[in-house]
Amino acid sequence: MDAAKRKRNMTRRANELYWGSDESVNQIAERLDLSKSGLYGMIGPLNSGLGCPICGAEVEYANRTARDRDELSCPTCTWEGAESEAVPLSQDAADAAYREERGLADGFDQDRTRIMLGSTLVGAAVGFALFKYIRRGD
């Protein structure tokens, strides 16, 4: 396993333990053989599945204390508020969050568009060639 993959796995595990357990930061750091600051460097915000009432982006909890206090924040426009003030997440924002969570670049949609465009052009070329072939038979 290469170093980048090990780091991704360690980061994923650190976030799972931080957000999904009641263990203290010290306990998690010790379990993962990290310093406390090293652990904090790996922890990312927790997505809420809710949208910002101002810009529609997905809002998140910055840390466990913010989650416990119901303090959401928007990484896009800096809105801050409670879960009850957030709005349902739009499909576009949900798709962007899905791509980000899985490490898919924005190029994912561009690649799909290129494939569709290429397929369309090949289909048009085949159709045109078939049309010319049939016309020659007349």
CSV table of N, CA and C in Angstrom, one decimal:
chain,number,residue,atom,x,y,z
A,1,MET,N,0.8,-1.2,0.0
A,1,MET,CA,0.0,0.0,0.0
A,1,MET,C,0.9,1.2,0.0
A,2,ASP,N,0.6,2.2,-0.9
A,2,ASP,CA,1.4,3.4,-1.0
A,2,ASP,C,1.1,4.4,0.1
A,3,ALA,N,2.0,5.3,0.3
A,3,ALA,CA,1.8,6.3,1.4
A,3,ALA,C,0.6,7.1,1.3
A,4,ALA,N,0.2,7.5,0.1
A,4,ALA,CA,-1.0,8.3,-0.1
A,4,ALA,C,-2.3,7.5,0.3
A,5,LYS,N,-2.3,6.2,0.0
A,5,LYS,CA,-3.5,5.4,0.3
A,5,LYS,C,-3.5,5.2,1.8
A,6,ARG,N,-2.3,5.0,2.5
A,6,ARG,CA,-2.3,4.8,3.9
A,6,ARG,C,-2.8,6.1,4.6
A,7,LYS,N,-2.4,7.2,4.1
A,7,LYS,CA,-2.9,8.5,4.7
A,7,LYS,C,-4.4,8.7,4.6
A,8,ARG,N,-4.9,8.3,3.4
A,8,ARG,CA,-6.4,8.4,3.2
A,8,ARG,C,-7.1,7.5,4.1
A,9,ASN,N,-6.6,6.3,4.3
A,9,ASN,CA,-7.2,5.3,5.2
A,9,ASN,C,-7.1,5.8,6.6
A,10,MET,N,-6.0,6.4,7.0
A,10,MET,CA,-5.9,6.9,8.4
A,10,MET,C,-6.8,8.1,8.6
A,11,THR,N,-6.9,8.9,7.6
A,11,THR,CA,-7.8,10.1,7.7
A,11,THR,C,-9.3,9.6,7.8
A,12,ARG,N,-9.6,8.6,7.0
A,12,ARG,CA,-11.0,8.1,7.1
A,12,ARG,C,-11.3,7.5,8.4
A,13,ARG,N,-10.3,6.7,8.9
A,13,ARG,CA,-10.5,6.1,10.3
A,13,ARG,C,-10.6,7.1,11.4
A,14,ALA,N,-9.7,8.1,11.3
A,14,ALA,CA,-9.7,9.2,12.3
A,14,ALA,C,-11.1,9.9,12.4
A,15,ASN,N,-11.7,10.2,11.2
A,15,ASN,CA,-13.0,10.8,11.1
A,15,ASN,C,-14.1,9.9,11.6
A,16,GLU,N,-14.0,8.6,11.3
A,16,GLU,CA,-15.0,7.7,11.8
A,16,GLU,C,-15.0,7.6,13.3
A,17,LEU,N,-13.8,7.5,13.9
A,17,LEU,CA,-13.7,7.5,15.3
A,17,LEU,C,-14.2,8.8,16.0
A,18,TYR,N,-13.7,9.9,15.4
A,18,TYR,CA,-14.0,11.2,16.0
A,18,TYR,C,-15.5,11.5,15.9
A,19,TRP,N,-16.2,11.3,14.8
A,19,TRP,CA,-17.6,11.6,14.7
A,19,TRP,C,-18.5,10.5,15.1
A,20,GLY,N,-18.0,9.2,15.1
A,20,GLY,CA,-18.9,8.1,15.4
A,20,GLY,C,-18.7,7.5,16.8
A,21,SER,N,-17.9,8.0,17.6
A,21,SER,CA,-17.7,7.5,19.0
A,21,SER,C,-17.8,8.5,20.0
A,22,ASP,N,-17.8,8.1,21.3
A,22,ASP,CA,-17.8,9.0,22.4
A,22,ASP,C,-16.4,9.1,23.0
A,23,GLU,N,-15.4,8.5,22.3
A,23,GLU,CA,-14.0,8.5,22.9
A,23,GLU,C,-13.5,9.9,22.8
A,24,SER,N,-12.7,10.2,23.8
A,24,SER,CA,-12.1,11.6,23.8
A,24,SER,C,-11.0,11.7,22.7
A,25,VAL,N,-10.7,12.9,22.4
A,25,VAL,CA,-9.7,13.2,21.4
A,25,VAL,C,-8.4,12.5,21.8
A,26,ASN,N,-8.0,12.6,23.1
A,26,ASN,CA,-6.8,11.9,23.5
A,26,ASN,C,-6.8,10.4,23.3
A,27,GLN,N,-8.0,9.8,23.6
A,27,GLN,CA,-8.1,8.3,23.4
A,27,GLN,C,-8.0,8.0,21.9
A,28,ILE,N,-8.6,8.8,21.1
A,28,ILE,CA,-8.5,8.5,19.6
A,28,ILE,C,-7.1,8.7,19.1
A,29,ALA,N,-6.5,9.7,19.5
A,29,ALA,CA,-5.1,10.0,19.1
A,29,ALA,C,-4.2,8.9,19.6
A,30,GLU,N,-4.4,8.4,20.8
A,30,GLU,CA,-3.5,7.3,21.3
A,30,GLU,C,-3.8,6.0,20.5
A,31,ARG,N,-5.1,5.7,20.3
A,31,ARG,CA,-5.4,4.5,19.5
A,31,ARG,C,-4.8,4.5,18.1
A,32,LEU,N,-4.7,5.7,17.5
A,32,LEU,CA,-4.2,5.8,16.1
A,32,LEU,C,-2.7,6.1,16.1
A,33,ASP,N,-2.1,6.2,17.3
A,33,ASP,CA,-0.7,6.5,17.4
A,33,ASP,C,-0.4,7.9,16.8
A,34,LEU,N,-1.2,8.9,17.1
A,34,LEU,CA,-1.0,10.2,16.6
A,34,LEU,C,-0.9,11.2,17.7
A,35,SER,N,-0.3,12.4,17.4
A,35,SER,CA,-0.4,13.4,18.4
A,35,SER,C,-1.8,14.0,18.3
A,36,LYS,N,-2.2,14.8,19.3
A,36,LYS,CA,-3.5,15.4,19.3
A,36,LYS,C,-3.6,16.4,18.1
A,37,SER,N,-2.5,17.2,17.9
A,37,SER,CA,-2.6,18.1,16.8
A,37,SER,C,-2.6,17.4,15.4
A,38,GLY,N,-1.9,16.2,15.4
A,38,GLY,CA,-1.9,15.4,14.2
A,38,GLY,C,-3.3,14.9,13.9
A,39,LEU,N,-4.0,14.5,14.9
A,39,LEU,CA,-5.4,14.0,14.8
A,39,LEU,C,-6.3,15.2,14.3
A,40,TYR,N,-6.2,16.3,15.0
A,40,TYR,CA,-7.0,17.5,14.6
A,40,TYR,C,-6.8,17.9,13.1
A,41,GLY,N,-5.5,17.7,12.7
A,41,GLY,CA,-5.2,18.0,11.3
A,41,GLY,C,-5.9,17.1,10.3
A,42,MET,N,-6.4,15.9,10.7
A,42,MET,CA,-7.0,15.0,9.8
A,42,MET,C,-8.6,15.1,9.9
A,43,ILE,N,-9.1,15.7,10.9
A,43,ILE,CA,-10.5,15.7,11.1
A,43,ILE,C,-11.1,16.8,10.2
A,44,GLY,N,-12.2,16.4,9.5
A,44,GLY,CA,-12.9,17.3,8.7
A,44,GLY,C,-14.3,17.6,9.3
A,45,PRO,N,-15.0,18.6,8.8
A,45,PRO,CA,-16.3,18.8,9.3
A,45,PRO,C,-17.3,17.7,8.9
A,46,LEU,N,-18.4,17.6,9.7
A,46,LEU,CA,-19.4,16.6,9.4
A,46,LEU,C,-20.5,17.3,8.6
A,47,ASN,N,-20.8,16.7,7.4
A,47,ASN,CA,-21.9,17.2,6.6
A,47,ASN,C,-23.2,16.9,7.3
A,48,SER,N,-24.2,17.8,7.2
A,48,SER,CA,-25.4,17.6,7.9
A,48,SER,C,-26.5,17.0,7.0
A,49,GLY,N,-26.4,17.1,5.7
A,49,GLY,CA,-27.5,16.7,4.8
A,49,GLY,C,-28.5,17.8,4.6
A,50,LEU,N,-28.3,19.0,5.2
A,50,LEU,CA,-29.2,20.1,5.1
A,50,LEU,C,-28.5,21.2,4.3
A,51,GLY,N,-29.4,22.1,3.8
A,51,GLY,CA,-28.9,23.2,3.0
A,51,GLY,C,-28.9,24.5,3.7
A,52,CYS,N,-28.1,25.4,3.3
A,52,CYS,CA,-28.0,26.8,3.8
A,52,CYS,C,-29.2,27.6,3.3
A,53,PRO,N,-29.9,28.3,4.3
A,53,PRO,CA,-31.0,29.1,3.9
A,53,PRO,C,-30.7,30.3,3.0
A,54,ILE,N,-29.4,30.6,2.9
A,54,ILE,CA,-29.0,31.8,2.1
A,54,ILE,C,-28.5,31.4,0.7
A,55,CYS,N,-27.6,30.4,0.6
A,55,CYS,CA,-27.0,30.1,-0.7
A,55,CYS,C,-27.3,28.6,-1.1
A,56,GLY,N,-27.9,27.8,-0.3
A,56,GLY,CA,-28.3,26.5,-0.7
A,56,GLY,C,-27.2,25.4,-0.6
A,57,ALA,N,-26.0,25.8,-0.3
A,57,ALA,CA,-24.9,24.8,-0.1
A,57,ALA,C,-25.1,23.9,1.1
A,58,GLU,N,-24.5,22.8,1.2
A,58,GLU,CA,-24.6,21.9,2.3
A,58,GLU,C,-24.0,22.5,3.5
A,59,VAL,N,-24.7,22.6,4.6
A,59,VAL,CA,-24.1,23.1,5.9
A,59,VAL,C,-23.5,21.9,6.7
A,60,GLU,N,-22.6,22.3,7.6
A,60,GLU,CA,-21.9,21.3,8.3
A,60,GLU,C,-21.6,21.6,9.8
A,61,TYR,N,-21.2,20.6,10.5
A,61,TYR,CA,-20.8,20.8,11.9
A,61,TYR,C,-19.3,20.9,11.9
A,62,ALA,N,-18.7,22.0,12.5
A,62,ALA,CA,-17.3,22.1,12.5
A,62,ALA,C,-16.6,21.1,13.3
A,63,ASN,N,-17.2,20.7,14.4
A,63,ASN,CA,-16.6,19.8,15.4
A,63,ASN,C,-17.7,19.2,16.2
A,64,ARG,N,-17.3,18.3,17.1
A,64,ARG,CA,-18.3,17.6,18.0
A,64,ARG,C,-19.1,18.5,18.9
A,65,THR,N,-18.3,19.5,19.4
A,65,THR,CA,-19.0,20.5,20.3
A,65,THR,C,-20.1,21.2,19.5
A,66,ALA,N,-19.8,21.7,18.3
A,66,ALA,CA,-20.8,22.3,17.5
A,66,ALA,C,-22.0,21.4,17.2
A,67,ARG,N,-21.7,20.1,17.0
A,67,ARG,CA,-22.8,19.2,16.7
A,67,ARG,C,-23.7,19.1,18.0
A,68,ASP,N,-23.0,18.9,19.2
A,68,ASP,CA,-23.8,18.8,20.4
A,68,ASP,C,-24.6,20.1,20.7
A,69,ARG,N,-24.1,21.2,20.3
A,69,ARG,CA,-24.8,22.5,20.6
A,69,ARG,C,-25.8,22.9,19.4
A,70,ASP,N,-25.9,22.0,18.4
A,70,ASP,CA,-26.7,22.3,17.2
A,70,ASP,C,-26.3,23.6,16.5
A,71,GLU,N,-25.0,23.7,16.3
A,71,GLU,CA,-24.4,24.9,15.6
A,71,GLU,C,-23.9,24.5,14.3
A,72,LEU,N,-24.7,24.8,13.2
A,72,LEU,CA,-24.3,24.5,11.9
A,72,LEU,C,-23.6,25.8,11.3
A,73,SER,N,-22.8,25.5,10.3
A,73,SER,CA,-22.2,26.6,9.5
A,73,SER,C,-22.1,26.3,8.1
A,74,CYS,N,-22.1,27.3,7.2
A,74,CYS,CA,-22.0,27.2,5.8
A,74,CYS,C,-20.6,27.5,5.4
A,75,PRO,N,-20.0,26.6,4.7
A,75,PRO,CA,-18.6,26.8,4.2
A,75,PRO,C,-18.5,27.8,3.1
A,76,THR,N,-19.7,28.0,2.4
A,76,THR,CA,-19.7,28.9,1.2
A,76,THR,C,-19.9,30.3,1.5
A,77,CYS,N,-20.9,30.6,2.4
A,77,CYS,CA,-21.3,32.0,2.6
A,77,CYS,C,-21.2,32.4,4.1
A,78,THR,N,-20.7,31.6,4.9
A,78,THR,CA,-20.4,31.8,6.3
A,78,THR,C,-21.7,32.0,7.2
A,79,TRP,N,-22.9,31.5,6.7
A,79,TRP,CA,-24.1,31.5,7.5
A,79,TRP,C,-23.8,30.6,8.7
A,80,GLU,N,-24.4,30.9,9.8
A,80,GLU,CA,-24.4,30.1,11.0
A,80,GLU,C,-25.7,30.0,11.6
A,81,GLY,N,-26.2,28.9,12.1
A,81,GLY,CA,-27.5,28.7,12.7
A,81,GLY,C,-27.7,27.3,13.1
A,82,ALA,N,-29.0,27.1,13.5
A,82,ALA,CA,-29.4,25.8,14.1
A,82,ALA,C,-30.0,24.9,13.0
A,83,GLU,N,-30.1,23.6,13.3
A,83,GLU,CA,-30.7,22.7,12.3
A,83,GLU,C,-32.1,23.1,11.9
A,84,SER,N,-32.8,23.7,12.8
A,84,SER,CA,-34.2,24.1,12.5
A,84,SER,C,-34.3,25.3,11.6
A,85,GLU,N,-33.2,26.0,11.4
A,85,GLU,CA,-33.1,27.1,10.5
A,85,GLU,C,-32.6,26.7,9.1
A,86,ALA,N,-32.0,25.6,9.0
A,86,ALA,CA,-31.5,25.1,7.7
A,86,ALA,C,-32.7,24.6,6.8
A,87,VAL,N,-32.4,24.5,5.5
A,87,VAL,CA,-33.5,24.1,4.6
A,87,VAL,C,-33.1,22.7,3.9
A,88,PRO,N,-34.0,22.1,3.3
A,88,PRO,CA,-33.7,20.8,2.6
A,88,PRO,C,-32.6,21.1,1.6
A,89,LEU,N,-31.7,20.1,1.4
A,89,LEU,CA,-30.6,20.3,0.5
A,89,LEU,C,-31.1,20.1,-0.9
A,90,SER,N,-30.7,21.0,-1.8
A,90,SER,CA,-31.1,20.9,-3.2
A,90,SER,C,-30.3,19.7,-3.9
A,91,GLN,N,-30.9,19.2,-5.0
A,91,GLN,CA,-30.2,18.0,-5.6
A,91,GLN,C,-28.8,18.3,-6.1
A,92,ASP,N,-28.6,19.5,-6.6
A,92,ASP,CA,-27.3,19.9,-7.1
A,92,ASP,C,-26.3,19.9,-6.0
A,93,ALA,N,-26.7,20.5,-4.8
A,93,ALA,CA,-25.8,20.5,-3.7
A,93,ALA,C,-25.5,19.1,-3.2
A,94,ALA,N,-26.6,18.3,-3.2
A,94,ALA,CA,-26.4,16.9,-2.7
A,94,ALA,C,-25.4,16.2,-3.6
A,95,ASP,N,-25.6,16.4,-4.9
A,95,ASP,CA,-24.6,15.7,-5.9
A,95,ASP,C,-23.2,16.2,-5.7
A,96,ALA,N,-23.0,17.5,-5.5
A,96,ALA,CA,-21.7,18.0,-5.2
A,96,ALA,C,-21.1,17.5,-3.9
A,97,ALA,N,-21.9,17.3,-2.9
A,97,ALA,CA,-21.5,16.8,-1.6
A,97,ALA,C,-21.1,15.3,-1.8
A,98,TYR,N,-21.9,14.6,-2.6
A,98,TYR,CA,-21.6,13.2,-2.9
A,98,TYR,C,-20.2,13.0,-3.6
A,99,ARG,N,-20.0,13.9,-4.6
A,99,ARG,CA,-18.7,13.8,-5.3
A,99,ARG,C,-17.6,14.2,-4.4
A,100,GLU,N,-17.7,15.2,-3.6
A,100,GLU,CA,-16.7,15.6,-2.7
A,100,GLU,C,-16.3,14.5,-1.7
A,101,GLU,N,-17.4,13.9,-1.1
A,101,GLU,CA,-17.2,12.9,-0.1
A,101,GLU,C,-16.5,11.7,-0.6
A,102,ARG,N,-16.7,11.4,-1.9
A,102,ARG,CA,-16.1,10.2,-2.5
A,102,ARG,C,-14.8,10.5,-3.2
A,103,GLY,N,-14.4,11.8,-3.2
A,103,GLY,CA,-13.1,12.2,-3.8
A,103,GLY,C,-13.2,12.3,-5.3
A,104,LEU,N,-14.4,12.4,-5.8
A,104,LEU,CA,-14.5,12.6,-7.3
A,104,LEU,C,-14.4,14.0,-7.7
A,105,ALA,N,-13.5,14.3,-8.6
A,105,ALA,CA,-13.3,15.7,-9.1
A,105,ALA,C,-14.5,16.2,-9.8
A,106,ASP,N,-14.6,17.5,-10.0
A,106,ASP,CA,-15.6,18.1,-10.8
A,106,ASP,C,-15.5,17.6,-12.2
A,107,GLY,N,-14.4,17.2,-12.6
A,107,GLY,CA,-14.2,16.6,-14.0
A,107,GLY,C,-15.0,15.4,-14.2
A,108,PHE,N,-15.6,14.8,-13.2
A,108,PHE,CA,-16.4,13.6,-13.4
A,108,PHE,C,-17.6,13.9,-14.3
A,109,ASP,N,-18.2,15.1,-14.2
A,109,ASP,CA,-19.3,15.4,-15.1
A,109,ASP,C,-18.8,15.8,-16.5
A,110,GLN,N,-17.6,16.4,-16.5
A,110,GLN,CA,-17.0,16.7,-17.8
A,110,GLN,C,-16.6,15.5,-18.6
A,111,ASP,N,-16.1,14.4,-17.9
A,111,ASP,CA,-15.8,13.2,-18.6
A,111,ASP,C,-17.1,12.5,-19.1
A,112,ARG,N,-18.1,12.5,-18.4
A,112,ARG,CA,-19.4,11.9,-18.8
A,112,ARG,C,-19.9,12.7,-20.1
A,113,THR,N,-19.8,14.0,-20.0
A,113,THR,CA,-20.2,14.9,-21.2
A,113,THR,C,-19.4,14.6,-22.4
A,114,ARG,N,-18.1,14.4,-22.2
A,114,ARG,CA,-17.2,14.1,-23.4
A,114,ARG,C,-17.6,12.7,-24.0
A,115,ILE,N,-17.9,11.8,-23.1
A,115,ILE,CA,-18.2,10.4,-23.6
A,115,ILE,C,-19.5,10.5,-24.4
A,116,MET,N,-20.5,11.2,-23.9
A,116,MET,CA,-21.8,11.4,-24.6
A,116,MET,C,-21.7,12.1,-25.9
A,117,LEU,N,-20.9,13.2,-25.9
A,117,LEU,CA,-20.6,13.9,-27.1
A,117,LEU,C,-19.9,13.1,-28.2
A,118,GLY,N,-18.9,12.3,-27.7
A,118,GLY,CA,-18.2,11.5,-28.6
A,118,GLY,C,-19.1,10.4,-29.2
A,119,SER,N,-19.9,9.8,-28.4
A,119,SER,CA,-20.8,8.8,-28.8
A,119,SER,C,-21.8,9.3,-29.8
A,120,THR,N,-22.3,10.5,-29.6
A,120,THR,CA,-23.2,11.2,-30.5
A,120,THR,C,-22.6,11.4,-31.9
A,121,LEU,N,-21.4,11.9,-31.8
A,121,LEU,CA,-20.7,12.2,-33.1
A,121,LEU,C,-20.4,10.9,-33.9
A,122,VAL,N,-20.0,9.8,-33.2
A,122,VAL,CA,-19.8,8.5,-33.9
A,122,VAL,C,-21.1,8.0,-34.4
A,123,GLY,N,-22.2,8.1,-33.7
A,123,GLY,CA,-23.5,7.7,-34.2
A,123,GLY,C,-23.9,8.5,-35.4
A,124,ALA,N,-23.7,9.8,-35.4
A,124,ALA,CA,-24.0,10.6,-36.5
A,124,ALA,C,-23.2,10.2,-37.8
A,125,ALA,N,-21.9,10.0,-37.6
A,125,ALA,CA,-21.0,9.6,-38.7
A,125,ALA,C,-21.5,8.3,-39.3
A,126,VAL,N,-21.8,7.3,-38.4
A,126,VAL,CA,-22.3,6.0,-38.9
A,126,VAL,C,-23.6,6.2,-39.7
A,127,GLY,N,-24.5,7.0,-39.1
A,127,GLY,CA,-25.8,7.2,-39.8
A,127,GLY,C,-25.6,7.9,-41.2
A,128,PHE,N,-24.7,8.9,-41.2
A,128,PHE,CA,-24.4,9.6,-42.5
A,128,PHE,C,-23.8,8.6,-43.5
A,129,ALA,N,-22.8,7.7,-43.1
A,129,ALA,CA,-22.2,6.8,-44.0
A,129,ALA,C,-23.2,5.8,-44.5
A,130,LEU,N,-24.1,5.3,-43.6
A,130,LEU,CA,-25.2,4.4,-44.0
A,130,LEU,C,-26.1,5.0,-45.0
A,131,PHE,N,-26.5,6.3,-44.8
A,131,PHE,CA,-27.3,7.0,-45.7
A,131,PHE,C,-26.7,7.1,-47.1
A,132,LYS,N,-25.4,7.5,-47.1
A,132,LYS,CA,-24.7,7.6,-48.4
A,132,LYS,C,-24.6,6.2,-49.1
A,133,TYR,N,-24.4,5.1,-48.4
A,133,TYR,CA,-24.3,3.8,-48.9
A,133,TYR,C,-25.7,3.4,-49.5
A,134,ILE,N,-26.7,3.7,-48.8
A,134,ILE,CA,-28.1,3.3,-49.3
A,134,ILE,C,-28.4,4.1,-50.6
A,135,ARG,N,-28.0,5.4,-50.6
A,135,ARG,CA,-28.3,6.3,-51.7
A,135,ARG,C,-27.6,5.8,-53.0
A,136,ARG,N,-26.4,5.3,-52.8
A,136,ARG,CA,-25.6,4.8,-54.0
A,136,ARG,C,-26.3,3.7,-54.7
A,137,GLY,N,-27.1,2.9,-53.9
A,137,GLY,CA,-27.8,1.8,-54.5
A,137,GLY,C,-29.0,2.2,-55.4
A,138,ASP,N,-29.4,3.4,-55.4
A,138,ASP,CA,-30.5,3.8,-56.2
A,138,ASP,C,-30.2,4.0,-57.6
